[in-house]
CSV table of C-alpha atoms in Angstrom, one decimal:
chain,number,residue,atom,x,y,z
A,106,MET,CA,-8.1,-27.8,8.7
A,107,GLN,CA,-10.0,-24.9,7.2
A,108,PHE,CA,-9.7,-21.2,7.0
A,109,ASP,CA,-12.0,-19.8,9.8
A,110,GLY,CA,-13.7,-16.4,9.0
A,111,GLN,CA,-14.5,-15.8,12.6
A,112,ARG,CA,-10.9,-16.1,13.7
A,113,ALA,CA,-9.8,-13.8,10.9
A,114,LEU,CA,-12.6,-11.3,11.9
A,115,GLU,CA,-11.2,-11.2,15.5
A,116,ILE,CA,-7.8,-10.1,14.1
A,117,VAL,CA,-9.6,-7.4,12.1
A,118,ARG,CA,-11.3,-6.3,15.3
A,119,ARG,CA,-8.1,-6.1,17.3
A,120,LEU,CA,-6.4,-4.0,14.5
A,121,THR,CA,-9.3,-1.6,13.8
A,122,VAL,CA,-11.2,-1.3,17.1
A,123,GLU,CA,-8.6,-2.1,19.7
A,124,VAL,CA,-5.8,-0.1,17.9
A,125,GLY,CA,-7.5,2.0,15.2
A,126,CYS,CA,-5.5,4.1,12.8
A,127,ARG,CA,-2.2,2.5,12.1
A,128,PHE,CA,-0.3,5.1,10.1
A,129,ALA,CA,3.3,3.9,9.6
A,130,GLY,CA,5.8,5.3,12.0
A,131,THR,CA,3.2,6.1,14.8
A,132,ASP,CA,2.9,4.4,18.2
A,133,ASN,CA,-0.4,2.8,17.0
A,134,GLU,CA,1.4,1.1,14.1
A,135,ARG,CA,4.0,-0.3,16.5
A,136,ARG,CA,1.3,-1.6,18.8
A,137,ALA,CA,-0.5,-3.3,15.8
A,138,ALA,CA,2.8,-4.9,14.7
A,139,GLU,CA,3.4,-6.3,18.2
A,140,ILE,CA,-0.2,-7.7,18.3
A,141,LEU,CA,0.5,-9.4,15.0
A,142,ARG,CA,3.8,-10.8,16.1
A,143,ASP,CA,2.4,-12.2,19.3
A,144,GLU,CA,-0.6,-13.6,17.4
A,145,ILE,CA,1.4,-15.6,14.9
A,146,ALA,CA,3.9,-16.7,17.6
A,147,ALA,CA,1.0,-18.2,19.5
A,148,HIS,CA,0.5,-20.6,16.6
A,149,GLY,CA,4.0,-22.0,16.8
A,150,TYR,CA,6.0,-19.6,14.7
A,151,ALA,CA,9.0,-19.2,17.1
A,152,ASP,CA,10.8,-16.9,14.6
A,153,ALA,CA,8.0,-14.3,14.5
A,154,ARG,CA,9.7,-11.0,14.5
A,155,LEU,CA,9.5,-7.3,13.7
A,156,ASP,CA,11.6,-5.9,10.9
A,157,PRO,CA,12.2,-2.2,11.5
A,158,PHE,CA,12.9,0.3,8.7
A,159,PRO,CA,13.1,4.2,8.7
A,160,ILE,CA,10.2,6.3,7.5
A,161,ASP,CA,9.4,10.0,7.3
A,162,LEU,CA,6.5,10.9,9.5
A,163,TYR,CA,4.4,13.9,8.8
A,164,GLU,CA,1.6,14.9,11.2
A,165,VAL,CA,-0.8,17.9,11.0
A,166,ALA,CA,-1.5,19.8,14.2
A,167,ASP,CA,-3.8,22.5,13.0
A,168,GLU,CA,-5.2,23.9,9.7
A,169,ARG,CA,-7.5,26.8,8.7
A,170,LEU,CA,-9.0,28.2,5.5
A,171,GLU,CA,-10.9,31.5,5.4
A,172,VAL,CA,-12.4,33.0,2.3
A,173,GLU,CA,-13.7,36.5,1.9
A,174,GLY,CA,-17.5,36.5,1.9
A,175,LEU,CA,-17.6,32.8,2.8
A,176,GLY,CA,-15.9,32.7,6.2
A,177,GLU,CA,-14.1,29.7,7.5
A,178,VAL,CA,-14.2,26.6,5.3
A,179,PRO,CA,-13.6,23.2,7.0
A,180,CYS,CA,-10.5,21.6,5.6
A,181,GLU,CA,-7.7,19.0,6.3
A,182,GLY,CA,-4.0,19.7,5.9
A,183,LEU,CA,-2.1,17.5,3.5
A,184,LEU,CA,0.7,15.4,4.9
A,185,GLY,CA,4.0,16.7,3.8
A,186,SER,CA,2.8,20.2,3.2
A,187,GLU,CA,5.0,23.2,3.9
A,188,ASP,CA,4.4,24.6,7.4
A,189,ALA,CA,2.6,28.0,7.4
A,190,PRO,CA,1.7,28.8,11.1
A,191,ASP,CA,1.4,32.5,10.4
A,192,GLY,CA,-0.8,32.0,7.4
A,193,VAL,CA,-0.5,32.9,3.7
A,194,SER,CA,-3.0,35.0,1.8
A,195,GLY,CA,-3.9,35.6,-1.9
A,196,PRO,CA,-6.8,35.5,-4.3
A,197,LEU,CA,-8.5,32.2,-5.1
A,198,VAL,CA,-7.6,31.0,-8.6
A,199,TYR,CA,-9.1,27.8,-10.1
A,200,VAL,CA,-6.6,25.8,-12.2
A,201,GLU,CA,-8.7,22.7,-12.9
A,202,GLY,CA,-6.4,19.6,-12.5
A,203,GLY,CA,-3.2,21.7,-12.2
A,204,GLU,CA,-1.9,20.8,-15.6
A,205,GLU,CA,0.6,23.2,-17.1
A,206,CYS,CA,-1.9,24.6,-19.6
A,207,HIS,CA,-3.9,26.0,-16.7
A,208,LEU,CA,-0.9,27.7,-15.0
A,209,GLY,CA,0.7,31.0,-15.5
A,210,GLU,CA,1.4,34.5,-14.1
A,211,HIS,CA,-2.1,34.6,-12.7
A,212,CYS,CA,-1.0,31.9,-10.2
A,213,ARG,CA,1.8,33.9,-8.6
A,214,GLY,CA,0.9,34.7,-5.0
A,215,ALA,CA,-2.5,33.1,-5.3
A,216,ILE,CA,-4.3,30.4,-3.4
A,217,LEU,CA,-4.9,27.7,-6.1
A,218,LEU,CA,-7.9,25.5,-6.3
A,219,VAL,CA,-6.9,22.1,-7.8
A,220,ASN,CA,-9.4,19.3,-8.5
A,221,ALA,CA,-6.8,16.5,-8.6
A,222,GLU,CA,-4.0,14.9,-6.5
A,223,LEU,CA,-0.8,17.0,-6.6
A,224,GLY,CA,1.8,14.3,-7.1
A,225,ARG,CA,4.5,15.3,-9.5
A,226,LYS,CA,2.3,18.2,-10.7
A,227,ILE,CA,3.7,20.1,-7.7
A,228,GLU,CA,6.9,20.8,-9.8
A,229,ALA,CA,5.0,22.8,-12.4
A,230,ILE,CA,2.7,24.4,-9.8
A,231,ARG,CA,5.6,25.6,-7.6
A,232,ARG,CA,7.3,27.1,-10.6
A,233,TRP,CA,4.6,29.9,-10.6
A,234,GLN,CA,5.1,30.6,-6.8
A,235,PRO,CA,1.6,30.4,-5.5
A,236,ALA,CA,1.0,31.2,-1.9
A,237,GLY,CA,-0.7,27.8,-1.3
A,238,VAL,CA,-3.0,25.2,-2.7
A,239,VAL,CA,-6.6,23.9,-1.9
A,240,VAL,CA,-7.2,20.4,-3.2
A,241,LEU,CA,-10.9,19.9,-4.0
A,242,GLU,CA,-12.2,16.5,-3.0
A,243,THR,CA,-13.6,14.9,-6.1
A,244,THR,CA,-15.6,12.1,-4.4
A,245,PRO,CA,-19.0,13.2,-3.0
A,246,HIS,CA,-20.1,12.5,0.6
A,247,LEU,CA,-16.5,11.8,1.9
A,248,ASN,CA,-14.6,13.8,4.5
A,249,PRO,CA,-11.5,15.3,3.0
A,250,ARG,CA,-8.5,12.9,2.9
A,251,ARG,CA,-5.0,13.8,4.1
A,252,HIS,CA,-3.3,12.1,1.2
A,253,ASN,CA,0.5,12.5,1.2
A,254,ILE,CA,2.4,14.9,-0.9
A,255,GLY,CA,4.6,11.9,-1.9
A,256,HIS,CA,8.0,11.5,-0.4
A,257,GLU,CA,9.8,11.5,-3.8
A,258,ALA,CA,7.8,14.5,-5.1
A,259,ARG,CA,8.5,16.4,-1.9
A,260,ARG,CA,12.2,15.7,-2.0
A,261,ARG,CA,12.6,16.3,-5.7
A,262,PHE,CA,10.4,19.3,-6.2
A,263,GLY,CA,9.8,20.8,-2.7
A,264,THR,CA,6.4,21.5,-1.3
A,265,LEU,CA,4.0,24.3,-0.3
A,266,PRO,CA,1.1,24.9,2.1
A,267,ALA,CA,-1.8,22.7,1.0
A,268,VAL,CA,-5.2,21.6,2.4
A,269,ARG,CA,-8.1,19.6,1.2
A,270,VAL,CA,-11.9,20.4,1.3
A,271,ARG,CA,-15.0,18.3,1.0
A,272,HIS,CA,-16.7,17.9,-2.4
A,273,ASP,CA,-19.9,19.6,-1.2
A,274,VAL,CA,-18.1,23.0,-0.8
A,275,THR,CA,-16.0,22.8,-4.0
A,276,GLU,CA,-18.4,24.5,-6.3
A,277,ARG,CA,-19.0,27.3,-3.8
A,278,LEU,CA,-15.3,27.8,-3.5
A,279,VAL,CA,-14.8,28.0,-7.2
A,280,GLY,CA,-17.7,30.5,-7.3
A,281,PHE,CA,-15.7,32.7,-5.0
A,282,ARG,CA,-12.6,32.7,-7.2
A,283,GLY,CA,-11.0,36.1,-7.3
A,284,ARG,CA,-11.9,36.7,-3.7
A,285,SER,CA,-9.2,36.9,-1.0
A,286,ALA,CA,-8.4,33.8,1.0
A,287,ARG,CA,-6.1,33.0,3.9
A,288,LEU,CA,-4.6,29.5,4.6
A,289,SER,CA,-2.7,28.6,7.7
A,290,LEU,CA,-1.2,25.2,8.6
A,291,ARG,CA,0.9,23.8,11.5
A,292,SER,CA,2.5,20.5,10.9
A,293,THR,CA,5.4,18.4,12.2
A,294,TYR,CA,8.0,16.2,10.6
A,295,ARG,CA,10.3,13.7,12.2
A,296,GLU,CA,12.3,10.7,11.2
A,297,SER,CA,10.6,7.6,12.7
A,298,GLN,CA,10.6,3.9,12.5
A,299,ALA,CA,8.0,1.5,11.1
A,300,TYR,CA,7.8,-2.3,11.3
A,301,ASN,CA,7.2,-5.2,8.9
A,302,VAL,CA,6.1,-8.3,10.8
A,303,MET,CA,7.2,-11.7,9.5
A,304,ALA,CA,7.3,-15.4,10.3
A,305,GLU,CA,8.3,-18.4,8.3
A,306,LEU,CA,7.1,-22.0,7.8
A,307,PRO,CA,10.1,-24.0,6.6
A,308,GLY,CA,9.5,-26.2,3.6
A,309,THR,CA,9.7,-30.0,4.3
A,310,THR,CA,11.3,-31.0,1.0
A,311,HIS,CA,12.1,-27.7,-0.8
A,312,PRO,CA,13.1,-25.3,2.0
A,313,ASP,CA,15.3,-23.2,-0.4
A,314,GLU,CA,12.2,-22.2,-2.4
A,315,ILE,CA,10.5,-19.2,-0.7
A,316,VAL,CA,7.0,-18.1,-1.4
A,317,VAL,CA,6.0,-14.8,0.2
A,318,VAL,CA,2.4,-14.6,1.4
A,319,CYS,CA,1.7,-11.0,2.3
A,320,GLY,CA,-0.6,-8.1,2.9
A,321,HIS,CA,-0.1,-4.6,4.4
A,322,MET,CA,-1.1,-3.9,8.0
A,323,ASP,CA,-0.9,-0.1,8.0
A,324,SER,CA,-3.7,2.3,7.3
A,325,THR,CA,-3.9,5.9,6.0
A,326,TYR,CA,-3.8,8.8,8.4
A,327,ASP,CA,-7.5,9.2,8.2
A,328,GLY,CA,-9.1,6.1,9.6
A,329,PRO,CA,-8.9,2.5,10.8
A,330,GLY,CA,-8.3,0.9,7.4
A,331,THR,CA,-10.6,-2.1,7.8
A,332,LEU,CA,-11.2,-3.5,4.3
A,333,ASP,CA,-7.9,-1.8,3.2
A,334,ASN,CA,-6.2,-3.6,4.7
A,335,ALA,CA,-6.7,-5.0,8.2
A,336,ALA,CA,-8.9,-7.6,6.5
A,337,GLY,CA,-6.2,-8.6,4.0
A,338,THR,CA,-3.7,-8.9,6.9
A,339,ALA,CA,-6.1,-11.0,8.8
A,340,VAL,CA,-6.5,-13.4,5.8
A,341,VAL,CA,-2.7,-13.7,5.7
A,342,TRP,CA,-2.4,-14.4,9.4
A,343,GLU,CA,-5.3,-17.0,9.4
A,344,LEU,CA,-3.6,-18.7,6.4
A,345,ALA,CA,-0.4,-18.9,8.5
A,346,ARG,CA,-2.4,-20.7,11.3
A,347,VAL,CA,-3.9,-23.1,8.8
A,348,PHE,CA,-0.6,-24.0,7.0
A,349,ARG,CA,1.2,-24.4,10.3
A,350,GLN,CA,-1.1,-27.5,10.6
A,351,LEU,CA,-1.2,-28.6,7.0
A,352,GLY,CA,2.5,-28.1,6.3
A,353,SER,CA,4.2,-27.2,3.0
A,354,ARG,CA,6.8,-28.7,0.8
A,355,ARG,CA,8.4,-25.3,0.2
A,356,THR,CA,9.0,-22.4,2.6
A,357,LEU,CA,6.1,-20.0,3.2
A,358,ARG,CA,7.1,-16.6,4.5
A,359,PHE,CA,4.2,-14.7,5.9
A,360,ILE,CA,4.7,-10.9,6.0
A,361,ALA,CA,2.5,-8.0,7.2
A,362,PHE,CA,4.2,-5.1,5.4
A,363,SER,CA,3.9,-1.6,6.7
A,364,GLY,CA,4.1,1.8,5.0
A,365,GLU,CA,2.2,0.6,2.0
A,366,GLU,CA,-0.1,3.7,2.2
A,367,GLN,CA,2.9,6.0,2.2
A,368,GLY,CA,4.4,4.6,-1.0
A,369,LEU,CA,5.1,0.9,-0.4
A,370,ARG,CA,7.9,1.8,2.1
A,371,GLY,CA,8.0,-1.6,3.9
A,372,SER,CA,8.1,-3.8,0.8
A,373,ILE,CA,10.6,-1.5,-0.9
A,374,HIS,CA,12.8,-1.8,2.2
A,375,TYR,CA,12.5,-5.6,2.0
A,376,ALA,CA,13.2,-5.9,-1.7
A,377,LYS,CA,16.1,-3.5,-1.5
A,378,ARG,CA,17.8,-5.6,1.2
A,379,LEU,CA,17.5,-8.7,-1.0
A,380,ARG,CA,18.8,-6.8,-4.0
A,381,LYS,CA,21.8,-5.5,-2.0
A,382,GLU,CA,22.7,-8.9,-0.8
A,383,ASP,CA,22.3,-10.4,-4.2
A,384,LYS,CA,24.5,-7.7,-5.8
A,385,GLU,CA,27.3,-8.2,-3.2
A,386,ALA,CA,27.2,-12.0,-3.4
A,387,LYS,CA,27.4,-12.0,-7.2
A,388,LYS,CA,30.6,-9.9,-7.2
A,389,ASP,CA,32.3,-13.2,-6.3
A,390,LYS,CA,32.9,-14.9,-9.6
A,391,ASN,CA,33.3,-18.3,-7.8
A,392,PHE,CA,29.8,-17.9,-6.2
A,393,VAL,CA,28.3,-17.4,-9.7
A,394,ALA,CA,30.4,-20.2,-11.3
A,395,THR,CA,29.4,-22.8,-8.8
A,396,GLY,CA,25.7,-22.0,-9.1
A,397,GLY,CA,25.3,-20.2,-5.8
A,398,LYS,CA,21.8,-18.9,-5.1
A,399,THR,CA,21.1,-15.8,-3.1
A,400,GLU,CA,18.0,-15.2,-0.9
A,401,LEU,CA,16.6,-13.2,-3.8
A,402,ASP,CA,17.1,-16.1,-6.2
A,403,ARG,CA,15.3,-18.4,-3.8
A,404,HIS,CA,12.2,-16.2,-3.8
A,405,ARG,CA,9.9,-18.0,-6.3
A,406,LEU,CA,6.6,-16.3,-6.0
A,407,VAL,CA,4.6,-13.6,-4.1
A,408,VAL,CA,1.0,-14.1,-3.1
A,409,ASN,CA,-0.3,-10.6,-2.1
A,410,ILE,CA,-3.7,-10.1,-0.4
A,411,ASP,CA,-5.2,-6.6,-0.4
A,412,VAL,CA,-8.7,-5.2,0.2
A,413,GLN,CA,-10.8,-8.0,1.7
A,414,GLY,CA,-13.7,-8.7,4.0
A,415,ALA,CA,-16.7,-7.2,2.3
A,416,LEU,CA,-19.7,-9.6,1.9
A,417,ILE,CA,-21.3,-7.9,-1.1
A,418,ALA,CA,-18.3,-7.9,-3.5
A,419,SER,CA,-16.6,-9.5,-6.4
A,420,ASN,CA,-13.2,-11.2,-6.7
A,421,GLY,CA,-10.2,-10.3,-8.7
A,422,ALA,CA,-6.7,-11.7,-9.3
A,423,TRP,CA,-3.8,-9.6,-10.8
A,424,ILE,CA,-0.9,-11.4,-12.4
A,425,THR,CA,2.6,-10.3,-12.9
A,426,GLY,CA,4.4,-13.3,-14.2
A,427,PRO,CA,3.7,-16.5,-16.3
A,428,LYS,CA,0.2,-16.9,-17.7
A,429,ASP,CA,-0.2,-20.2,-15.8
A,430,LEU,CA,-0.6,-18.2,-12.6
A,431,GLY,CA,-3.8,-16.7,-13.9
A,432,ALA,CA,-4.8,-20.0,-15.6
A,433,ALA,CA,-4.6,-21.7,-12.2
A,434,VAL,CA,-7.0,-19.1,-10.7
A,435,ARG,CA,-9.5,-19.6,-13.5
A,436,LEU,CA,-9.3,-23.4,-13.2
A,437,LEU,CA,-9.8,-23.4,-9.5
A,438,ALA,CA,-12.6,-20.9,-9.7
A,439,ALA,CA,-14.4,-22.9,-12.4
A,440,GLU,CA,-14.1,-26.1,-10.3
A,441,SER,CA,-15.3,-24.8,-7.0
A,442,GLY,CA,-16.1,-21.1,-7.1
A,443,PRO,CA,-16.2,-18.3,-6.4
A,444,PHE,CA,-15.8,-16.5,-9.7
A,445,PHE,CA,-12.6,-14.5,-10.3
A,446,THR,CA,-11.8,-11.9,-12.9
A,447,VAL,CA,-8.1,-12.3,-13.8
A,448,HIS,CA,-6.1,-9.3,-14.9
A,449,GLU,CA,-2.6,-9.3,-16.4
A,450,ALA,CA,-1.4,-6.2,-14.7
A,451,CYS,CA,0.9,-4.9,-12.0
A,452,TYR,CA,-1.3,-4.5,-8.9
A,453,SER,CA,-0.6,-1.4,-6.9
A,454,SER,CA,0.6,-2.8,-3.6
A,455,ASP,CA,3.4,-4.7,-1.9
A,456,ASN,CA,3.8,-7.3,-4.7
A,457,ALA,CA,5.3,-4.6,-7.0
A,458,PRO,CA,8.8,-4.1,-5.4
A,459,LEU,CA,9.5,-7.9,-5.5
A,460,SER,CA,8.2,-8.1,-9.1
A,461,ASP,CA,10.6,-5.3,-10.0
A,462,ALA,CA,13.3,-7.5,-8.6
A,463,GLY,CA,12.2,-10.4,-10.9
A,464,VAL,CA,9.8,-12.4,-8.6
A,465,PRO,CA,6.4,-13.3,-10.1
A,466,ALA,CA,3.3,-12.3,-8.2
A,467,VAL,CA,-0.4,-13.0,-7.9
A,468,SER,CA,-2.5,-10.5,-6.0
A,469,PHE,CA,-6.0,-11.3,-4.7
A,470,GLY,CA,-8.5,-8.5,-4.0
A,471,ARG,CA,-12.2,-8.4,-3.2
A,472,GLY,CA,-14.0,-5.2,-4.4
A,473,GLY,CA,-17.5,-3.9,-3.8
A,474,PRO,CA,-19.5,-0.8,-3.0
A,475,ASN,CA,-18.0,-0.5,0.5
A,476,ASN,CA,-14.6,0.1,-1.1
A,477,PHE,CA,-15.9,3.6,-1.7
A,478,TYR,CA,-14.8,4.3,1.9
A,479,GLY,CA,-11.2,3.2,1.3
A,480,HIS,CA,-8.6,5.7,2.6
A,481,THR,CA,-11.2,7.5,4.7
A,482,ASP,CA,-12.6,7.5,8.2
A,483,GLY,CA,-15.5,5.5,6.9
A,484,ASP,CA,-13.6,2.3,6.4
A,485,VAL,CA,-14.8,1.0,9.7
A,486,PHE,CA,-15.0,-2.5,11.3
A,487,GLU,CA,-18.7,-2.8,10.7
A,488,LEU,CA,-18.0,-3.1,6.9
A,489,CYS,CA,-16.2,-6.4,7.4
A,490,SER,CA,-17.8,-9.8,7.7
A,491,ALA,CA,-16.6,-13.2,8.7
A,492,GLU,CA,-18.3,-14.6,5.6
A,493,GLY,CA,-16.7,-12.2,3.3
A,494,LEU,CA,-13.3,-13.1,4.8
A,495,GLU,CA,-14.0,-16.8,4.4
A,496,ILE,CA,-15.0,-16.5,0.8
A,497,SER,CA,-11.6,-15.3,-0.2
A,498,GLY,CA,-9.7,-17.0,2.5
A,499,ARG,CA,-10.8,-20.5,1.6
A,500,PHE,CA,-10.2,-20.0,-2.1
A,501,ILE,CA,-6.6,-18.7,-1.4
A,502,GLN,CA,-6.0,-21.5,1.0
A,503,GLU,CA,-6.9,-24.1,-1.7
A,504,TYR,CA,-4.9,-22.2,-4.3
A,505,ILE,CA,-1.8,-22.3,-2.1
A,506,ARG,CA,-2.3,-25.9,-1.1
A,507,ARG,CA,-2.9,-27.1,-4.6
A,508,TYR,CA,-0.3,-25.1,-6.6
A,509,ILE,CA,2.3,-24.1,-4.0
A,510,ALA,CA,2.4,-26.1,-0.8
A,511,SER,CA,1.8,-29.6,-2.2
A,512,PRO,CA,3.3,-30.1,-5.6
A,513,ALA,CA,6.6,-31.9,-5.9
A,514,MET,CA,7.6,-29.2,-8.4
A,515,LEU,CA,6.3,-25.7,-8.4
A,516,PRO,CA,4.2,-25.4,-11.6
A,517,PHE,CA,5.0,-21.7,-12.2
A,518,PRO,CA,8.4,-20.7,-13.7
A,519,ARG,CA,10.3,-17.9,-12.0
A,520,GLU,CA,9.9,-15.5,-14.9
A,521,ILE,CA,8.1,-12.2,-15.8
A,522,PRO,CA,7.2,-11.5,-19.4
A,523,ASP,CA,8.9,-8.5,-20.9
A,524,GLU,CA,5.6,-6.6,-21.2
A,525,HIS,CA,4.8,-7.2,-17.5
A,526,ALA,CA,8.3,-6.1,-16.5
A,527,GLU,CA,8.0,-2.9,-18.5
A,528,HIS,CA,4.6,-2.2,-16.8
A,529,VAL,CA,6.2,-2.6,-13.4
A,530,LYS,CA,9.1,-0.2,-14.3
A,531,ASN,CA,6.7,2.4,-15.6
A,532,TYR,CA,4.5,2.0,-12.5
A,533,PHE,CA,7.4,3.0,-10.3
A,534,LYS,CA,8.6,5.7,-12.7
A,535,GLU,CA,5.2,7.4,-13.1
A,536,ARG,CA,3.7,6.9,-9.7
A,537,PHE,CA,6.7,7.2,-7.4
A,538,MET,CA,9.5,8.7,-9.6
A,539,LEU,CA,11.6,5.7,-8.7
A,540,ARG,CA,13.8,3.2,-10.3
A,541,LEU,CA,14.4,0.5,-7.7
A,542,ASP,CA,17.4,-1.0,-9.6
A,543,GLU,CA,19.4,2.3,-9.4
A,544,GLY,CA,21.4,1.6,-6.2
A,545,VAL,CA,20.4,-0.5,-3.3
A,546,GLU,CA,20.8,1.8,-0.4
A,547,ASP,CA,17.8,2.8,1.8
């Protein structure tokens, strides 16, 4: 039984052509989740199910930017921006990357031009009460991306009207600084529901040892998210088909997470549930004294699969955990190919919340020139190939078979070196302004 690239490619087609954009919390995302549930159930996973979780859903209905002497400038509203249906006006002021050294009284009441993502910079920017912000796209030849003003930044610091413009108009806009501009934006916000999809292959001899094999099935607001990450999800789902036939000594839990593109919402929800149950169970001193194990304790490893499917590409593996995880990748690559570059780092995806809870992880990615289109409307089905999927898929299949599914004893200890753990904590602190160990409520 071998990983079949054509089968995986058909899953990619269904997610990206049949469904299209799968922004978490939308009807399309729910439709994609149901397709994946039914697909894996058809391979004998009777427990295939949707795992719902709450999510904030921002959608932009209309946006407009007009500049004196330049006229209307095409733009895209940023998700999570403050609504400004009647428009705001002010002079254009260029503040480079929005660092505090570029801010001051000259920003008050102005439309700021910023050549960087807002993120936590929005705190310092809002302090000077600008009328609005225009984010300048820094990558040439791409349509402007509607990146979120992150959930945590919005809740902690507030927001303001913000749009994004293409790179090819940025220098013209900066050349018009000091001129009057008007920005209008109509957006909606509602509490919605998104869905992780999961199914489990019980272990034959070690069912209490759980290995999560996962990838995210959602896309950004802007496009179909083919390489990132319909292709990674397809690899996970084809591996589920293969191991249903091959079997595994320990339990393999296959998960298509959602909300990754909105800040790892689905995997944070999953990890928080495990942490909450773990915390409650361990309040019972008898449970601890008798060596009881919670579901979190039973999680031994995460295999995360993100950004796949390109034919012209190179392979990488990112390790958060014992060095043997990376050594096994190098050994298998040296024996049979393809070549992998191994990094000891916290990969920025759904592996991270479980690693923050103490579960080691290996993340597989395949990067090439077509990754340039990630998070844009250019990440289309035509970029993906059956051969590209098969290159990674067969390697990961053998990695799982050799080191996870077949051994009498899992060769990787459930431990994360201190420097890796610190890297994960800093990742959540700097990128998301979160500490996942502070409380367990959603």
